[in-house]
XYZ file of N, CA and C in Angstrom:
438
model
N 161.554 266.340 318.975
C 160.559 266.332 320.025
C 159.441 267.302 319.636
N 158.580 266.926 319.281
C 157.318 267.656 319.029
C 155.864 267.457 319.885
N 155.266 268.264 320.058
C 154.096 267.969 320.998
C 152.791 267.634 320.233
N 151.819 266.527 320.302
C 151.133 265.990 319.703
C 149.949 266.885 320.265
N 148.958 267.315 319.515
C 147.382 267.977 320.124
C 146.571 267.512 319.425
N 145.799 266.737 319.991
C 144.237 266.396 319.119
C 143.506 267.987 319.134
N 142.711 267.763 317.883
C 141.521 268.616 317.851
C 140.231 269.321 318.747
N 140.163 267.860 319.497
C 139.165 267.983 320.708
C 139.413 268.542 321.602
N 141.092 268.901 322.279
C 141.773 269.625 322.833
C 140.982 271.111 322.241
N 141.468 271.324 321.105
C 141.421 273.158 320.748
C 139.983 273.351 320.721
N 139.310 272.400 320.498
C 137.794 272.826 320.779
C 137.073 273.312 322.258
N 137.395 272.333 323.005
C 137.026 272.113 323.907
C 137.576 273.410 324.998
N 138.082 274.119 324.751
C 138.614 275.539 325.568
C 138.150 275.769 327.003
N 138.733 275.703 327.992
C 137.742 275.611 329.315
C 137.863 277.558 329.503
N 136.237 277.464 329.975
C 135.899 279.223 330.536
C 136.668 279.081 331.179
N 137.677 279.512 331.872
C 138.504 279.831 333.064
C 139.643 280.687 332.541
N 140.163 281.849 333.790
C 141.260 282.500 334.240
C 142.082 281.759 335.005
N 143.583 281.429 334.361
C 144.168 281.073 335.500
C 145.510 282.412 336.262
N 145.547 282.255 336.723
C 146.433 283.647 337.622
C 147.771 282.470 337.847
N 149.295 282.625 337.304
C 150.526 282.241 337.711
C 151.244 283.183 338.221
N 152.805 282.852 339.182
C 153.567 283.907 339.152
C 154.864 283.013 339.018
N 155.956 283.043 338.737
C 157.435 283.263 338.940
C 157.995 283.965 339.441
N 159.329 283.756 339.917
C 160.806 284.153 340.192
C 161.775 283.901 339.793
N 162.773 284.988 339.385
C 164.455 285.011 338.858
C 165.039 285.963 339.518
N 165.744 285.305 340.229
C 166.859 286.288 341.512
C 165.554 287.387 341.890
N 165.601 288.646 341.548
C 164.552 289.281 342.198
C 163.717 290.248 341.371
N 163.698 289.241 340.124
C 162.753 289.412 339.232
C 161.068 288.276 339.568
N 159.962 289.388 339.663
C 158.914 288.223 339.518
C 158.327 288.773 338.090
N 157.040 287.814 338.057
C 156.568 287.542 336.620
C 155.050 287.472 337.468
N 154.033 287.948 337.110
C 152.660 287.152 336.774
C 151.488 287.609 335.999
N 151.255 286.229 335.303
C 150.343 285.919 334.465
C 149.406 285.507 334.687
N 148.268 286.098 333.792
C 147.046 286.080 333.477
C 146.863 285.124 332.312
N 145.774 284.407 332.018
C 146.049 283.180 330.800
C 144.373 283.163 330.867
N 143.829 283.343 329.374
C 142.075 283.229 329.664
C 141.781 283.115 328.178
N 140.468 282.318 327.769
C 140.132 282.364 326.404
C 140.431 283.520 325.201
N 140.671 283.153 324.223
C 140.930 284.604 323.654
C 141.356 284.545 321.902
N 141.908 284.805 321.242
C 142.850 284.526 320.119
C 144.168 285.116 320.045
N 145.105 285.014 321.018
C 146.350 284.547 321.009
C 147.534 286.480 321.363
N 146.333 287.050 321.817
C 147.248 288.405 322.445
C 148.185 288.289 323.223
N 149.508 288.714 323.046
C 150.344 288.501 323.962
C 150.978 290.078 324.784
N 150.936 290.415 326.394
C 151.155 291.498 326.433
C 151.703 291.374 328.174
N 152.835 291.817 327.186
C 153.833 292.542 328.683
C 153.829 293.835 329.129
N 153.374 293.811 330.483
C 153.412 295.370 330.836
C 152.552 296.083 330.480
N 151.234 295.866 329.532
C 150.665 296.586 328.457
C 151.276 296.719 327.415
N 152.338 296.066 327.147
C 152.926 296.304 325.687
C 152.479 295.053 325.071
N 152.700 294.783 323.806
C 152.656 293.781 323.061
C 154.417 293.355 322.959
N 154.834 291.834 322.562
C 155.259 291.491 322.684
C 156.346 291.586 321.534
N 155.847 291.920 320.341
C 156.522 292.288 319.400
C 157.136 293.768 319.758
N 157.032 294.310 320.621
C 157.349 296.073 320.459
C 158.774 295.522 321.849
N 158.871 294.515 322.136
C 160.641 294.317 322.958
C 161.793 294.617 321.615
N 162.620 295.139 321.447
C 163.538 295.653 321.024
C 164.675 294.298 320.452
N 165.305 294.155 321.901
C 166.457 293.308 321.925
C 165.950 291.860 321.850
N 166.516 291.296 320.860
C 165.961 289.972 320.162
C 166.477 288.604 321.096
N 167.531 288.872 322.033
C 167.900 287.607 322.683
C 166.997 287.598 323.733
N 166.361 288.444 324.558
C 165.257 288.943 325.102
C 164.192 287.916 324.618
N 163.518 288.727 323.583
C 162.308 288.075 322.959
C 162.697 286.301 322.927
N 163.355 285.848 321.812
C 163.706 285.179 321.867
C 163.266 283.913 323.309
N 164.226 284.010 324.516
C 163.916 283.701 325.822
C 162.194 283.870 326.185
N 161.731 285.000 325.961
C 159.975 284.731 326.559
C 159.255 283.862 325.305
N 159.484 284.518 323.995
C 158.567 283.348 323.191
C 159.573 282.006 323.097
N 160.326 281.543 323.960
C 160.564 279.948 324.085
C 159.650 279.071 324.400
N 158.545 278.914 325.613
C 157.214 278.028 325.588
C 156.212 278.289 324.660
N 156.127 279.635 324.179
C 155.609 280.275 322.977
C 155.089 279.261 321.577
N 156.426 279.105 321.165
C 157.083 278.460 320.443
C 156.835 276.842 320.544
N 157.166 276.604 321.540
C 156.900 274.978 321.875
C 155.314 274.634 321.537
N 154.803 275.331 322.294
C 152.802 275.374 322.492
C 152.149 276.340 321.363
N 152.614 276.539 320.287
C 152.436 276.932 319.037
C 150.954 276.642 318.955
N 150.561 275.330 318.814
C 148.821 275.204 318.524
C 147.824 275.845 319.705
N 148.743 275.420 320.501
C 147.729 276.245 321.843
C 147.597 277.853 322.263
N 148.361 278.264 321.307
C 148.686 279.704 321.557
C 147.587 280.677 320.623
N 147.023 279.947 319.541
C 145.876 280.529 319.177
C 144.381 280.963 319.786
N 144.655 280.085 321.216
C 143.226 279.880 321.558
C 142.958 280.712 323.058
N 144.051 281.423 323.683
C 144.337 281.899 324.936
C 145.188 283.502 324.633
N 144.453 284.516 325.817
C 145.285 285.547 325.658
C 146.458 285.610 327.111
N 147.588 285.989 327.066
C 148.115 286.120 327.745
C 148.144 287.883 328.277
N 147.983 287.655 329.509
C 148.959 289.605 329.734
C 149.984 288.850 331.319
N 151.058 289.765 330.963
C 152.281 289.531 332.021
C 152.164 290.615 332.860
N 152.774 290.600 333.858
C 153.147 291.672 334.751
C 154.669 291.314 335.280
N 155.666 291.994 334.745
C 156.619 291.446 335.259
C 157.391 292.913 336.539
N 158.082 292.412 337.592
C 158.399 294.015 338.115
C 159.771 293.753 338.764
N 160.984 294.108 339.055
C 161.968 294.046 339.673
C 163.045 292.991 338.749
N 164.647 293.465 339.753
C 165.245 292.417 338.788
C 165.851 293.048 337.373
N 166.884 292.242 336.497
C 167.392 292.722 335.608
C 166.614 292.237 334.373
N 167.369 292.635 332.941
C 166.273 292.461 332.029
C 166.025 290.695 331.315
N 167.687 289.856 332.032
C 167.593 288.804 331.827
C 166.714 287.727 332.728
N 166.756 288.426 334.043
C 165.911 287.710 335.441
C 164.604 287.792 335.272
N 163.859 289.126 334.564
C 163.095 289.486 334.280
C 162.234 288.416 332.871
N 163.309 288.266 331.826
C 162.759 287.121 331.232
C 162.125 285.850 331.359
N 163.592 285.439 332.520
C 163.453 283.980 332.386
C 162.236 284.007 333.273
N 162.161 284.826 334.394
C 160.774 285.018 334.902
C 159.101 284.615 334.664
N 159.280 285.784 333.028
C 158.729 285.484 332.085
C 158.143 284.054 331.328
N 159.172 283.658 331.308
C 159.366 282.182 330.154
C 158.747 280.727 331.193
N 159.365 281.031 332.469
C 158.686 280.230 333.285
C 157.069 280.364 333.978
N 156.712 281.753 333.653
C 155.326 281.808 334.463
C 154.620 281.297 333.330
N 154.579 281.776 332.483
C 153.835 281.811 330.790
C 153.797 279.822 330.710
N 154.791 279.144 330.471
C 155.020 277.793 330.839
C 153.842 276.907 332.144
N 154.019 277.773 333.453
C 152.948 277.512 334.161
C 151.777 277.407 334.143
N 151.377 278.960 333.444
C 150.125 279.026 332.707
C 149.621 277.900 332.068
N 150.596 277.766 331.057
C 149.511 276.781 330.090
C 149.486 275.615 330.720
N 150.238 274.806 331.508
C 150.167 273.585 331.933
C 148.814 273.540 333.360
N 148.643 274.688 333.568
C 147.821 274.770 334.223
C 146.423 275.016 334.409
N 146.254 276.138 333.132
C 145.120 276.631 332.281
C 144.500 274.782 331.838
N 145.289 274.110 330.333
C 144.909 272.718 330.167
C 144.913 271.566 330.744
N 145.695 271.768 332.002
C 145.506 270.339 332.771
C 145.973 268.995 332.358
N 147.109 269.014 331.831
C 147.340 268.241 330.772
C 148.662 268.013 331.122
N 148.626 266.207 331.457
C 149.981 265.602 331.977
C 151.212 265.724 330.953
N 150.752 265.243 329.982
C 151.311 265.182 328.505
C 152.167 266.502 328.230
N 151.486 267.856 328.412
C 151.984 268.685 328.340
C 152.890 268.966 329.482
N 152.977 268.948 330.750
C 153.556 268.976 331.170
C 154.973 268.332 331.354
N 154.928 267.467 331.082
C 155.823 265.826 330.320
C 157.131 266.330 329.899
N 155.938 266.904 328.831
C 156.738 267.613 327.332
C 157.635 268.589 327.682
N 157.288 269.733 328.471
C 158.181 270.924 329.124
C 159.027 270.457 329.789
N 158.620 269.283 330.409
C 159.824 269.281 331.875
C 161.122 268.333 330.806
N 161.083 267.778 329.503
C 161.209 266.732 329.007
C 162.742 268.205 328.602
N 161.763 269.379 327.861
C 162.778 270.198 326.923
C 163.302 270.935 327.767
N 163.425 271.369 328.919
C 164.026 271.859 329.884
C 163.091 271.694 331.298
N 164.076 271.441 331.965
C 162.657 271.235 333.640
C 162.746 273.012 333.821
N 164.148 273.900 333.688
C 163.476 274.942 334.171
C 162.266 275.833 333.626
N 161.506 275.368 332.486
C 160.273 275.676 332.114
C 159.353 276.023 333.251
N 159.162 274.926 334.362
C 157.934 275.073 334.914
C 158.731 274.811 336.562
N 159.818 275.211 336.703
C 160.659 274.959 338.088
C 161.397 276.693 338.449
N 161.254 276.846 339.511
C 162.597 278.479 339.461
C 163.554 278.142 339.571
N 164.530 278.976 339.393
C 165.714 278.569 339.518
C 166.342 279.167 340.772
N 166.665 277.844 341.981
C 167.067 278.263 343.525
C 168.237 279.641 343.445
N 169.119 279.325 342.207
C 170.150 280.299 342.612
C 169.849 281.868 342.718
N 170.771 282.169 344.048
C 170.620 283.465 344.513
C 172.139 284.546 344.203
N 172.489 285.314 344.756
C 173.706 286.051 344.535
C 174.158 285.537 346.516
N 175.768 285.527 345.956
C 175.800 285.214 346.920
C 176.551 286.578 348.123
N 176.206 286.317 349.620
C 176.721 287.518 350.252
C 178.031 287.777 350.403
N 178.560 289.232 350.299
C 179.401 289.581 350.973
C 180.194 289.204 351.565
N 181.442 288.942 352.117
C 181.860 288.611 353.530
C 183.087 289.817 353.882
N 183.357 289.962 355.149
C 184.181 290.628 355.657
C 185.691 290.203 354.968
N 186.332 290.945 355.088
C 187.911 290.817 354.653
C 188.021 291.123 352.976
N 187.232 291.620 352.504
C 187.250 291.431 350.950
C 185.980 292.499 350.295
N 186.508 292.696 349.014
C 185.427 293.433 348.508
C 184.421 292.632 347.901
N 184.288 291.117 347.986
C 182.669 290.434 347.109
C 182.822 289.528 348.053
N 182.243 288.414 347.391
C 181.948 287.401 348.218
C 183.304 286.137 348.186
N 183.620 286.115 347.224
C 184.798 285.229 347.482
C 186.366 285.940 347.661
N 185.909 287.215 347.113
C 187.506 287.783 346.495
C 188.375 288.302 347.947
N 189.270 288.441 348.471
C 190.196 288.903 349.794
C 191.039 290.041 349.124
N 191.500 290.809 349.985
C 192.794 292.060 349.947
C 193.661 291.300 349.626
N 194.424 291.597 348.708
C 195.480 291.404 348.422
C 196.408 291.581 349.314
N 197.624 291.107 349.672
C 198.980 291.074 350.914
C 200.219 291.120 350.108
N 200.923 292.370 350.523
C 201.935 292.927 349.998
C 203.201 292.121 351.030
N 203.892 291.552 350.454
C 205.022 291.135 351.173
C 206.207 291.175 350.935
N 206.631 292.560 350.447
C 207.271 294.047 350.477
C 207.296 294.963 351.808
């Protein structure tokens, strides 16, 4: 599965900012996406200076996919709350938004929802609550019948 881009596409660059956000459990994400040559920056960091590679990995996944289009747009993230995996996928899905939104482009969109829908979808699941009689949500006291 590869994504096809004419030329007239990368020329044609529209002036515009687009502003996205995401959610993962109670991680958000939002992105900034605007003409540029291809800066990528979380937090004010650059994207190469993340450490842990399964991490990276997970945010440059649409990255990766939109390879030709990634020369022509700068990204900056803001990601805040949440763990460092919620925090990704966060990531991976706003960045995804961006571009389908920045180009306007069915095709592209197609394409994402084609290699995973959660590209450009959140994911509903939450943690689930508590309940009385037990220390989590499903687990009960144990009963001694001794």
């Amino acid at each position: 599965m590869k994504l096809e881009i004419s030329k007239d596409k990368l020329e044609e660059i529209p002036e515009k900012i687009i502003l996205t956000s995401s959610r993962r459990k109670s991680a958000v994400a939002r992105v900034t996406i605007k003409p540029g040559n291809g800066i990528i920056r979380i937090n004010g960091r650059m994207l190469t200076s993340i450490q842990e590679k399964w991490r990276k990995e997970i945010i440059k996944e649409p990255l990766t996919l939109l390879k030709p289009l990634l020369d022509v747009v700068d990204i900056k993230v803001n990601v805040e709350g949440g763990g460092k995996m919620g925090r990704a996928q966060a990531i991976r899905t706003a960045i995804s938004r961006a571009f389908v939104k920045f180009f306007d482009d069915l095709l592209l969109e197609q394409f994402l929802r084609e290699y995973d829908r959660y590209l450009l979808i959140q994911d509903p699941r939450r943690k689930e609550m508590r309940k009385w009689g037990g220390p989590g949500a499903r687990a009960r006291k144990q009963k001694s019948y001794r």
